């Protein structure tokens, strides 16, 4: 029975979203407890154990596990420990009754996914009623002018991103170019991206940073940033997850993000997350942005804060482009379940540790 319990929890936890599908966690199962903590799975991890993106994802894992025990134990039985440089989640196995998990709960967890394809233009009917109660943490942006203003901020941050060698290496270390690479179960399968004809070839061409740097002198980063934000501009609605900067608030936003994403997908609404404003904003705050880009990124943050009417203590944790899907996307894969229960191993190559 315990191994069935563990298998169900592993499946729920590993389906959580992570930046570039990095899956930065490991699970530990004892006779009494199922636990989860940080584990670096790729040679490049720009976020680390307590980075913003990692904490958002950890919040999503927490939410998935809490949903699995909510009936009948109540989600309070899932414990979170958050220190300055580590975190863990623990769940007493005695409190988990697999037979009590409603079918739609597991279907919601496993059905949540990223959709990077174009969406229909029509408005989402009854959007407010689909969203979980989240107080001020969740802002709906439906006015076209406001979406365009956010898109302009996103585009500025995207330009900075395409000029940043560290982010370039991170992206290209994450990409999985063909079926054999995608089968590793980690990283960004090219088939999940929405690229124009020739886009894949062009990405191959720009993979070496030296070449990208030269292309950037010709302004290629402008073209890429415009392409990166084109679908965002056309979105029938955008959701902004906002809140304070403390690690606990980021974690709780991760839970709200997951709740929102599951609810929307279950209602047939597609979700495409955009993290560039948050990421570049974090780099600016940490003094890790290249000097040429601090002004434009700072302006982009100010403008986005104005559109969303953010209070001084609030910032953007994530943006979602949402809408009715035109086509089902290719679903991103995961590392095999057993990998998450194996002992930590240091990453040994550019590829994921499997
Ligand atoms: C913190 C975070 C940042 C993300 N940023 C982006 C992003 O900027 N653009 C994007 O297309 N997807 C982004 N994603 C989506 C992930 O790439 C996606 O969740 C992952 O590849 C797994 O796919 P799935 O959501 O379909 O399970 C982000 C997800 C998280 C949790």
CSV table of C-alpha atoms and ligand atoms in Angstrom, one decimal:
chain,number,residue,atom,x,y,z
A,1,UNK,CA,0.0,0.0,0.0
A,2,UNK,CA,2.8,2.4,0.9
A,3,UNK,CA,4.4,2.0,-2.5
A,4,UNK,CA,1.1,2.8,-4.2
A,5,UNK,CA,0.8,5.8,-2.0
A,6,UNK,CA,4.3,7.0,-2.8
A,7,UNK,CA,3.8,6.4,-6.5
A,8,UNK,CA,0.6,8.5,-6.5
A,9,UNK,CA,2.4,11.3,-4.6
A,10,UNK,CA,5.4,11.2,-6.9
A,11,UNK,CA,3.2,11.6,-9.9
A,12,UNK,CA,1.3,14.5,-8.4
A,13,UNK,CA,4.5,16.3,-7.3
A,14,UNK,CA,6.5,15.8,-10.4
A,15,UNK,CA,3.8,17.2,-12.7
A,16,UNK,CA,4.3,20.6,-11.2
A,17,UNK,CA,5.6,23.3,-13.6
A,18,UNK,CA,9.1,24.6,-13.4
A,19,UNK,CA,11.2,27.2,-15.3
A,20,UNK,CA,12.4,25.6,-18.6
A,21,UNK,CA,11.0,22.3,-17.2
A,22,UNK,CA,14.1,22.1,-14.9
A,23,UNK,CA,12.3,20.0,-12.3
A,24,UNK,CA,14.6,21.1,-9.5
A,25,UNK,CA,13.5,18.7,-6.8
A,26,UNK,CA,14.0,15.3,-5.3
A,27,UNK,CA,11.6,13.2,-3.2
A,28,UNK,CA,12.3,11.1,-0.2
A,29,UNK,CA,10.0,8.4,1.1
A,30,UNK,CA,10.3,6.8,4.5
A,31,UNK,CA,7.9,4.4,6.2
A,32,UNK,CA,6.0,7.4,7.6
A,33,UNK,CA,6.6,10.3,5.5
A,34,UNK,CA,6.8,11.6,1.9
A,35,UNK,CA,9.2,14.6,1.5
A,36,UNK,CA,10.4,16.9,-1.2
A,37,UNK,CA,13.4,19.2,-1.4
A,38,UNK,CA,15.6,21.1,-3.8
A,39,UNK,CA,17.9,19.2,-6.2
A,40,UNK,CA,19.8,20.8,-9.0
A,41,UNK,CA,19.2,18.6,-12.1
A,42,UNK,CA,21.1,20.5,-14.8
A,43,UNK,CA,24.6,21.9,-15.2
A,44,UNK,CA,23.1,25.4,-15.4
A,45,UNK,CA,20.6,26.6,-12.8
A,46,UNK,CA,20.4,30.4,-12.6
A,47,UNK,CA,18.0,30.3,-9.7
A,48,UNK,CA,19.4,27.9,-7.1
A,49,UNK,CA,17.6,26.4,-4.1
A,50,UNK,CA,16.0,29.6,-2.9
A,51,UNK,CA,15.7,31.6,-6.1
A,52,UNK,CA,12.4,33.1,-7.0
A,53,UNK,CA,11.5,30.7,-9.8
A,54,UNK,CA,12.4,27.7,-7.6
A,55,UNK,CA,10.2,28.9,-4.8
A,56,UNK,CA,7.3,29.5,-7.2
A,57,UNK,CA,7.6,26.0,-8.5
A,58,UNK,CA,8.0,24.6,-4.9
A,59,UNK,CA,4.8,26.3,-4.1
A,60,UNK,CA,3.2,24.5,-7.0
A,61,UNK,CA,4.5,21.2,-5.8
A,62,UNK,CA,3.1,22.0,-2.3
A,63,UNK,CA,-0.3,22.8,-3.8
A,64,UNK,CA,-0.4,19.5,-5.8
A,65,UNK,CA,0.4,17.5,-2.6
A,66,UNK,CA,-2.0,19.5,-0.5
A,67,UNK,CA,-4.8,18.7,-3.1
A,68,UNK,CA,-4.0,15.0,-2.8
A,69,UNK,CA,-4.6,14.9,1.0
A,70,UNK,CA,-7.3,17.6,1.2
A,71,UNK,CA,-9.9,14.8,1.4
A,72,UNK,CA,-10.2,13.8,4.1
A,73,UNK,CA,-7.1,15.0,6.0
A,74,UNK,CA,-7.2,18.7,5.1
A,75,UNK,CA,-4.3,20.4,3.3
A,76,UNK,CA,-2.9,21.6,6.6
A,77,UNK,CA,-1.2,18.3,7.1
A,78,UNK,CA,1.4,19.2,4.4
A,79,UNK,CA,4.3,20.9,6.1
A,80,UNK,CA,6.6,23.4,4.6
A,81,UNK,CA,10.0,24.4,5.9
A,82,UNK,CA,11.6,27.4,4.4
A,83,UNK,CA,15.2,28.5,5.4
A,84,UNK,CA,17.4,31.1,3.8
A,85,UNK,CA,19.1,28.6,1.5
A,86,UNK,CA,16.9,25.5,1.5
A,87,UNK,CA,13.3,24.3,1.7
A,88,UNK,CA,11.4,21.1,2.2
A,89,UNK,CA,7.9,19.8,2.1
A,90,UNK,CA,6.7,16.8,4.2
A,91,UNK,CA,3.5,14.9,4.3
A,92,UNK,CA,2.7,12.1,6.8
A,93,UNK,CA,1.8,9.1,4.8
A,94,UNK,CA,-0.7,7.9,7.4
A,95,UNK,CA,-2.8,11.0,6.5
A,96,UNK,CA,-2.9,10.2,2.8
A,97,UNK,CA,-5.8,8.0,1.7
A,98,UNK,CA,-5.4,7.3,-2.1
A,99,UNK,CA,-8.9,5.9,-2.3
A,100,UNK,CA,-10.3,9.2,-1.0
A,101,UNK,CA,-8.7,11.4,-3.7
A,102,UNK,CA,-11.6,12.6,-5.9
A,103,UNK,CA,-11.0,11.6,-9.5
A,104,UNK,CA,-11.2,15.2,-10.7
A,105,UNK,CA,-8.5,16.3,-8.3
A,106,UNK,CA,-5.9,14.0,-9.8
A,107,UNK,CA,-7.2,14.8,-13.3
A,108,UNK,CA,-6.7,18.5,-12.6
A,109,UNK,CA,-3.2,18.0,-11.4
A,110,UNK,CA,-2.1,15.8,-14.3
A,111,UNK,CA,-4.1,17.8,-16.9
A,112,UNK,CA,-2.5,21.2,-16.1
A,113,UNK,CA,-0.1,22.2,-18.9
A,114,UNK,CA,1.6,25.1,-20.8
A,115,UNK,CA,0.1,26.0,-24.1
A,116,UNK,CA,2.4,28.3,-26.2
A,117,UNK,CA,0.2,28.2,-29.4
A,118,UNK,CA,-2.1,31.0,-30.5
A,119,UNK,CA,-5.4,31.3,-28.7
A,120,UNK,CA,-8.8,32.3,-29.9
A,121,UNK,CA,-9.6,36.0,-29.8
A,122,UNK,CA,-12.9,35.8,-28.0
A,123,UNK,CA,-13.3,36.8,-24.4
A,124,UNK,CA,-13.4,34.1,-21.7
A,125,UNK,CA,-16.9,33.8,-20.5
A,126,UNK,CA,-17.4,34.1,-16.7
A,127,UNK,CA,-13.6,34.4,-16.2
A,128,UNK,CA,-14.0,35.8,-12.6
A,129,UNK,CA,-16.0,32.8,-11.6
A,130,UNK,CA,-13.3,30.4,-12.8
A,131,UNK,CA,-10.6,31.9,-10.7
A,132,UNK,CA,-9.7,30.8,-7.2
A,133,UNK,CA,-10.2,33.2,-4.3
A,134,UNK,CA,-6.8,34.9,-4.1
A,135,UNK,CA,-7.5,38.4,-2.7
A,136,UNK,CA,-5.4,41.0,-4.4
A,137,UNK,CA,-2.8,38.4,-5.6
A,138,UNK,CA,-4.5,37.8,-8.9
A,139,UNK,CA,-5.2,40.7,-11.2
A,140,UNK,CA,-7.2,40.3,-14.4
A,141,UNK,CA,-6.1,42.5,-17.3
A,142,UNK,CA,-8.7,42.4,-20.1
A,143,UNK,CA,-8.6,45.9,-21.6
A,144,UNK,CA,-6.6,45.8,-24.9
A,145,UNK,CA,-4.7,49.0,-24.2
A,146,UNK,CA,-3.5,47.6,-20.8
A,147,UNK,CA,-2.5,44.4,-22.4
A,148,UNK,CA,-0.5,46.3,-25.0
A,149,UNK,CA,1.2,48.4,-22.3
A,150,UNK,CA,2.2,45.2,-20.4
A,151,UNK,CA,3.4,43.7,-23.7
A,152,UNK,CA,5.7,46.7,-24.2
A,153,UNK,CA,7.2,46.1,-20.8
A,154,UNK,CA,7.6,42.4,-21.6
A,155,UNK,CA,9.2,43.2,-24.9
A,156,UNK,CA,11.8,45.5,-23.2
A,157,UNK,CA,12.7,42.8,-20.7
A,158,UNK,CA,12.8,40.2,-23.5
A,159,UNK,CA,15.3,42.4,-25.4
A,160,UNK,CA,17.5,42.5,-22.3
A,161,UNK,CA,17.2,38.8,-22.0
A,162,UNK,CA,18.4,38.1,-25.5
A,163,UNK,CA,21.5,40.2,-24.7
A,164,UNK,CA,22.4,38.4,-21.6
A,165,UNK,CA,25.0,35.7,-22.0
A,166,UNK,CA,23.9,33.8,-18.8
A,167,UNK,CA,20.3,33.7,-19.9
A,168,UNK,CA,21.4,32.6,-23.4
A,169,UNK,CA,23.4,29.7,-22.0
A,170,UNK,CA,20.5,28.8,-19.6
A,171,UNK,CA,18.0,28.7,-22.5
A,172,UNK,CA,20.2,26.8,-24.8
A,173,UNK,CA,21.3,24.3,-22.1
A,174,UNK,CA,17.5,23.6,-21.6
A,175,UNK,CA,16.5,23.1,-25.2
A,176,UNK,CA,15.9,19.5,-26.4
A,177,UNK,CA,16.2,19.5,-30.1
A,178,UNK,CA,14.8,16.1,-31.2
A,179,UNK,CA,12.9,13.1,-29.9
A,180,UNK,CA,15.9,11.4,-28.5
A,181,UNK,CA,16.8,14.5,-26.4
A,182,UNK,CA,13.2,15.2,-25.4
A,183,UNK,CA,12.9,11.5,-24.2
A,184,UNK,CA,15.3,12.4,-21.4
A,185,UNK,CA,12.2,13.9,-19.8
A,186,UNK,CA,13.7,17.2,-18.7
A,187,UNK,CA,14.3,20.6,-20.3
A,188,UNK,CA,12.4,22.4,-23.1
A,189,UNK,CA,11.3,20.1,-25.8
A,190,UNK,CA,11.4,22.1,-29.1
A,191,UNK,CA,8.1,20.5,-30.0
A,192,UNK,CA,6.4,22.4,-27.1
A,193,UNK,CA,7.5,25.8,-28.5
A,194,UNK,CA,5.5,27.8,-31.1
A,195,UNK,CA,8.0,28.7,-33.7
A,196,UNK,CA,7.5,30.1,-37.2
A,197,UNK,CA,8.7,28.1,-40.2
A,198,UNK,CA,12.5,28.1,-40.2
A,199,UNK,CA,12.5,29.0,-36.5
A,200,UNK,CA,14.1,25.8,-35.3
A,201,UNK,CA,16.9,26.2,-37.8
A,202,UNK,CA,17.4,29.8,-36.9
A,203,UNK,CA,17.6,28.9,-33.2
A,204,UNK,CA,20.3,26.3,-34.0
A,205,UNK,CA,22.2,29.0,-35.9
A,206,UNK,CA,22.1,31.4,-32.9
A,207,UNK,CA,23.0,28.8,-30.3
A,208,UNK,CA,26.7,29.8,-30.0
A,209,UNK,CA,26.8,33.0,-27.8
A,210,UNK,CA,29.6,34.6,-29.9
A,211,UNK,CA,27.3,34.4,-33.0
A,212,UNK,CA,24.3,35.7,-31.1
A,213,UNK,CA,26.4,38.6,-29.8
A,214,UNK,CA,27.3,39.5,-33.4
A,215,UNK,CA,23.7,39.1,-34.6
A,216,UNK,CA,22.6,41.4,-31.7
A,217,UNK,CA,24.8,44.1,-33.1
A,218,UNK,CA,22.6,44.0,-36.2
A,219,UNK,CA,19.5,44.2,-33.9
A,220,UNK,CA,18.4,40.6,-34.0
A,221,UNK,CA,17.4,40.8,-30.3
A,222,UNK,CA,14.7,43.3,-31.3
A,223,UNK,CA,13.2,40.8,-33.8
A,224,UNK,CA,13.3,38.0,-31.3
A,225,UNK,CA,11.7,40.0,-28.5
A,226,UNK,CA,9.0,41.2,-30.9
A,227,UNK,CA,8.3,37.6,-31.9
A,228,UNK,CA,8.4,36.5,-28.2
A,229,UNK,CA,5.6,39.0,-27.3
A,230,UNK,CA,3.5,38.8,-30.5
A,231,UNK,CA,0.9,36.4,-29.1
A,232,UNK,CA,0.8,38.2,-25.7
A,233,UNK,CA,-0.3,41.4,-27.5
A,234,UNK,CA,-3.2,39.5,-29.1
A,235,UNK,CA,-4.4,37.8,-25.8
A,236,UNK,CA,-8.0,38.2,-24.9
A,237,UNK,CA,-6.9,38.4,-21.3
A,238,UNK,CA,-3.8,38.4,-19.2
A,239,UNK,CA,-3.5,37.4,-15.5
A,240,UNK,CA,-0.9,38.9,-13.2
A,241,UNK,CA,0.1,37.1,-10.1
A,242,UNK,CA,1.4,39.8,-7.8
A,243,UNK,CA,2.5,40.2,-4.1
A,244,UNK,CA,5.3,40.9,-1.7
A,245,UNK,CA,8.9,39.8,-2.3
A,246,UNK,CA,9.5,37.7,0.8
A,247,UNK,CA,10.2,34.0,0.3
A,248,UNK,CA,7.0,32.9,2.0
A,249,UNK,CA,5.0,35.2,-0.2
A,250,UNK,CA,6.7,33.9,-3.3
A,251,UNK,CA,5.9,30.4,-2.2
A,252,UNK,CA,2.3,31.2,-1.4
A,253,UNK,CA,2.0,32.8,-4.9
A,254,UNK,CA,3.3,29.5,-6.3
A,255,UNK,CA,0.4,27.8,-4.7
A,256,UNK,CA,-2.1,30.4,-6.0
A,257,UNK,CA,-0.4,30.1,-9.5
A,258,UNK,CA,-1.0,26.4,-9.5
A,259,UNK,CA,-4.6,26.6,-8.2
A,260,UNK,CA,-5.3,29.2,-10.9
A,261,UNK,CA,-3.6,27.2,-13.7
A,262,UNK,CA,-5.5,24.0,-12.8
A,263,UNK,CA,-8.8,25.8,-12.5
A,264,UNK,CA,-8.4,27.4,-15.9
A,265,UNK,CA,-7.2,24.3,-17.7
A,266,UNK,CA,-10.1,22.3,-16.2
A,267,UNK,CA,-12.5,24.9,-17.6
A,268,UNK,CA,-10.9,24.5,-21.1
A,269,UNK,CA,-8.9,27.8,-20.9
A,270,UNK,CA,-5.3,27.6,-22.1
A,271,UNK,CA,-2.5,29.2,-20.1
A,272,UNK,CA,0.9,30.4,-21.3
A,273,UNK,CA,3.2,31.8,-18.5
A,274,UNK,CA,5.6,34.7,-19.2
A,275,UNK,CA,8.4,35.2,-16.6
A,276,UNK,CA,10.7,37.7,-18.3
A,277,UNK,CA,9.5,40.8,-16.4
A,278,UNK,CA,9.9,39.1,-13.1
A,279,UNK,CA,13.3,37.5,-14.0
A,280,UNK,CA,14.8,40.6,-15.4
A,281,UNK,CA,13.4,42.6,-12.5
A,282,UNK,CA,15.1,40.2,-10.0
A,283,UNK,CA,18.3,40.6,-11.9
A,284,UNK,CA,18.1,44.3,-11.8
A,285,UNK,CA,17.4,44.3,-8.0
A,286,UNK,CA,20.3,41.9,-7.5
A,287,UNK,CA,22.7,44.0,-9.5
A,288,UNK,CA,23.1,41.1,-12.0
A,289,UNK,CA,21.8,43.0,-15.1
A,290,UNK,CA,24.3,44.2,-17.7
A,291,UNK,CA,24.7,48.0,-17.3
A,292,UNK,CA,23.3,48.8,-20.8
A,293,UNK,CA,20.0,47.3,-19.8
A,294,UNK,CA,19.3,48.7,-16.3
A,295,UNK,CA,17.5,51.8,-17.5
A,296,UNK,CA,15.1,50.1,-20.0
A,297,UNK,CA,14.3,47.2,-17.6
A,298,UNK,CA,13.7,49.7,-14.8
A,299,UNK,CA,11.3,51.7,-17.0
A,300,UNK,CA,9.6,48.5,-18.1
A,301,UNK,CA,9.0,47.5,-14.4
A,302,UNK,CA,7.7,51.0,-13.6
A,303,UNK,CA,5.3,51.0,-16.5
A,304,UNK,CA,4.0,47.4,-15.7
A,305,UNK,CA,3.5,48.4,-12.1
A,306,UNK,CA,1.4,51.4,-13.2
A,307,UNK,CA,-0.7,49.3,-15.5
A,308,UNK,CA,-1.4,46.8,-12.6
A,309,UNK,CA,-1.7,49.5,-10.1
A,310,UNK,CA,0.8,47.8,-7.8
A,311,UNK,CA,1.4,49.1,-4.3
A,312,UNK,CA,5.0,49.9,-3.4
A,313,UNK,CA,5.5,46.6,-1.6
A,314,UNK,CA,4.0,44.6,-4.5
A,315,UNK,CA,5.8,43.1,-7.6
A,316,UNK,CA,4.9,40.8,-10.4
A,317,UNK,CA,5.6,37.2,-9.8
A,318,UNK,CA,4.2,35.8,-13.1
A,319,UNK,CA,2.1,36.8,-16.0
A,320,UNK,CA,-0.3,34.4,-17.8
A,321,UNK,CA,-1.5,34.8,-21.3
A,322,UNK,CA,-4.9,33.1,-21.3
A,323,UNK,CA,-7.6,32.2,-23.8
A,324,UNK,CA,-9.5,29.4,-25.5
A,325,UNK,CA,-7.0,27.1,-27.2
A,326,UNK,CA,-7.0,26.8,-31.0
A,327,UNK,CA,-5.1,23.5,-30.8
A,328,UNK,CA,-3.9,21.2,-28.1
A,329,UNK,CA,-0.2,21.7,-27.5
A,330,UNK,CA,2.5,19.0,-27.3
A,331,UNK,CA,2.8,18.2,-23.6
A,332,UNK,CA,6.1,18.6,-21.9
A,333,UNK,CA,7.6,15.5,-20.4
A,334,UNK,CA,9.0,14.6,-17.0
A,335,UNK,CA,12.0,12.7,-15.7
A,336,UNK,CA,11.1,9.1,-14.8
A,337,UNK,CA,9.4,8.8,-11.4
A,338,UNK,CA,12.3,6.7,-10.0
A,339,UNK,CA,14.8,9.4,-10.8
A,340,UNK,CA,13.2,11.7,-8.2
A,341,UNK,CA,13.5,9.1,-5.5
A,342,UNK,CA,17.2,8.3,-6.3
A,343,UNK,CA,20.0,9.8,-4.2
A,344,UNK,CA,21.3,13.2,-5.3
A,345,UNK,CA,24.0,13.2,-7.9
A,346,UNK,CA,26.0,16.2,-9.1
A,347,UNK,CA,25.1,17.2,-12.6
A,348,UNK,CA,27.8,15.9,-14.9
A,349,UNK,CA,27.1,17.4,-18.3
A,350,UNK,CA,25.2,20.0,-20.2
A,351,UNK,CA,22.3,17.6,-20.4
A,352,UNK,CA,20.0,16.8,-17.5
A,353,UNK,CA,21.1,14.3,-15.0
A,354,UNK,CA,18.8,11.3,-15.5
B,1,LIG,C1,8.8,30.0,-12.6
B,1,LIG,C2,8.4,29.6,-14.0
B,1,LIG,C3,8.7,30.4,-15.1
B,1,LIG,C4,8.3,30.1,-16.4
B,1,LIG,N1,8.5,30.9,-17.4
B,1,LIG,C5,8.1,30.7,-18.7
B,1,LIG,C6,8.2,31.6,-19.7
B,1,LIG,O1,8.8,32.7,-19.5
B,1,LIG,N2,7.8,31.3,-20.9
B,1,LIG,C7,7.2,30.1,-21.2
B,1,LIG,O2,6.8,29.8,-22.3
B,1,LIG,N3,7.0,29.2,-20.2
B,1,LIG,C8,7.4,29.4,-18.9
B,1,LIG,N4,7.2,28.6,-17.9
B,1,LIG,C9,6.5,27.3,-18.2
B,1,LIG,C10,7.5,26.1,-18.1
B,1,LIG,O3,8.4,26.1,-19.1
B,1,LIG,C11,6.6,24.8,-18.0
B,1,LIG,O4,5.9,24.8,-16.9
B,1,LIG,C12,7.5,23.6,-18.1
B,1,LIG,O5,8.2,23.5,-19.3
B,1,LIG,C13,6.7,22.3,-17.9
B,1,LIG,O6,5.6,22.3,-18.8
B,1,LIG,P1,4.1,22.1,-18.4
B,1,LIG,O7,3.7,23.4,-17.7
B,1,LIG,O8,3.3,21.9,-19.6
B,1,LIG,O9,4.0,21.0,-17.4
B,1,LIG,C14,7.5,28.9,-16.6
B,1,LIG,C15,7.2,28.1,-15.5
B,1,LIG,C16,7.6,28.4,-14.2
B,1,LIG,C17,7.1,27.6,-13.1
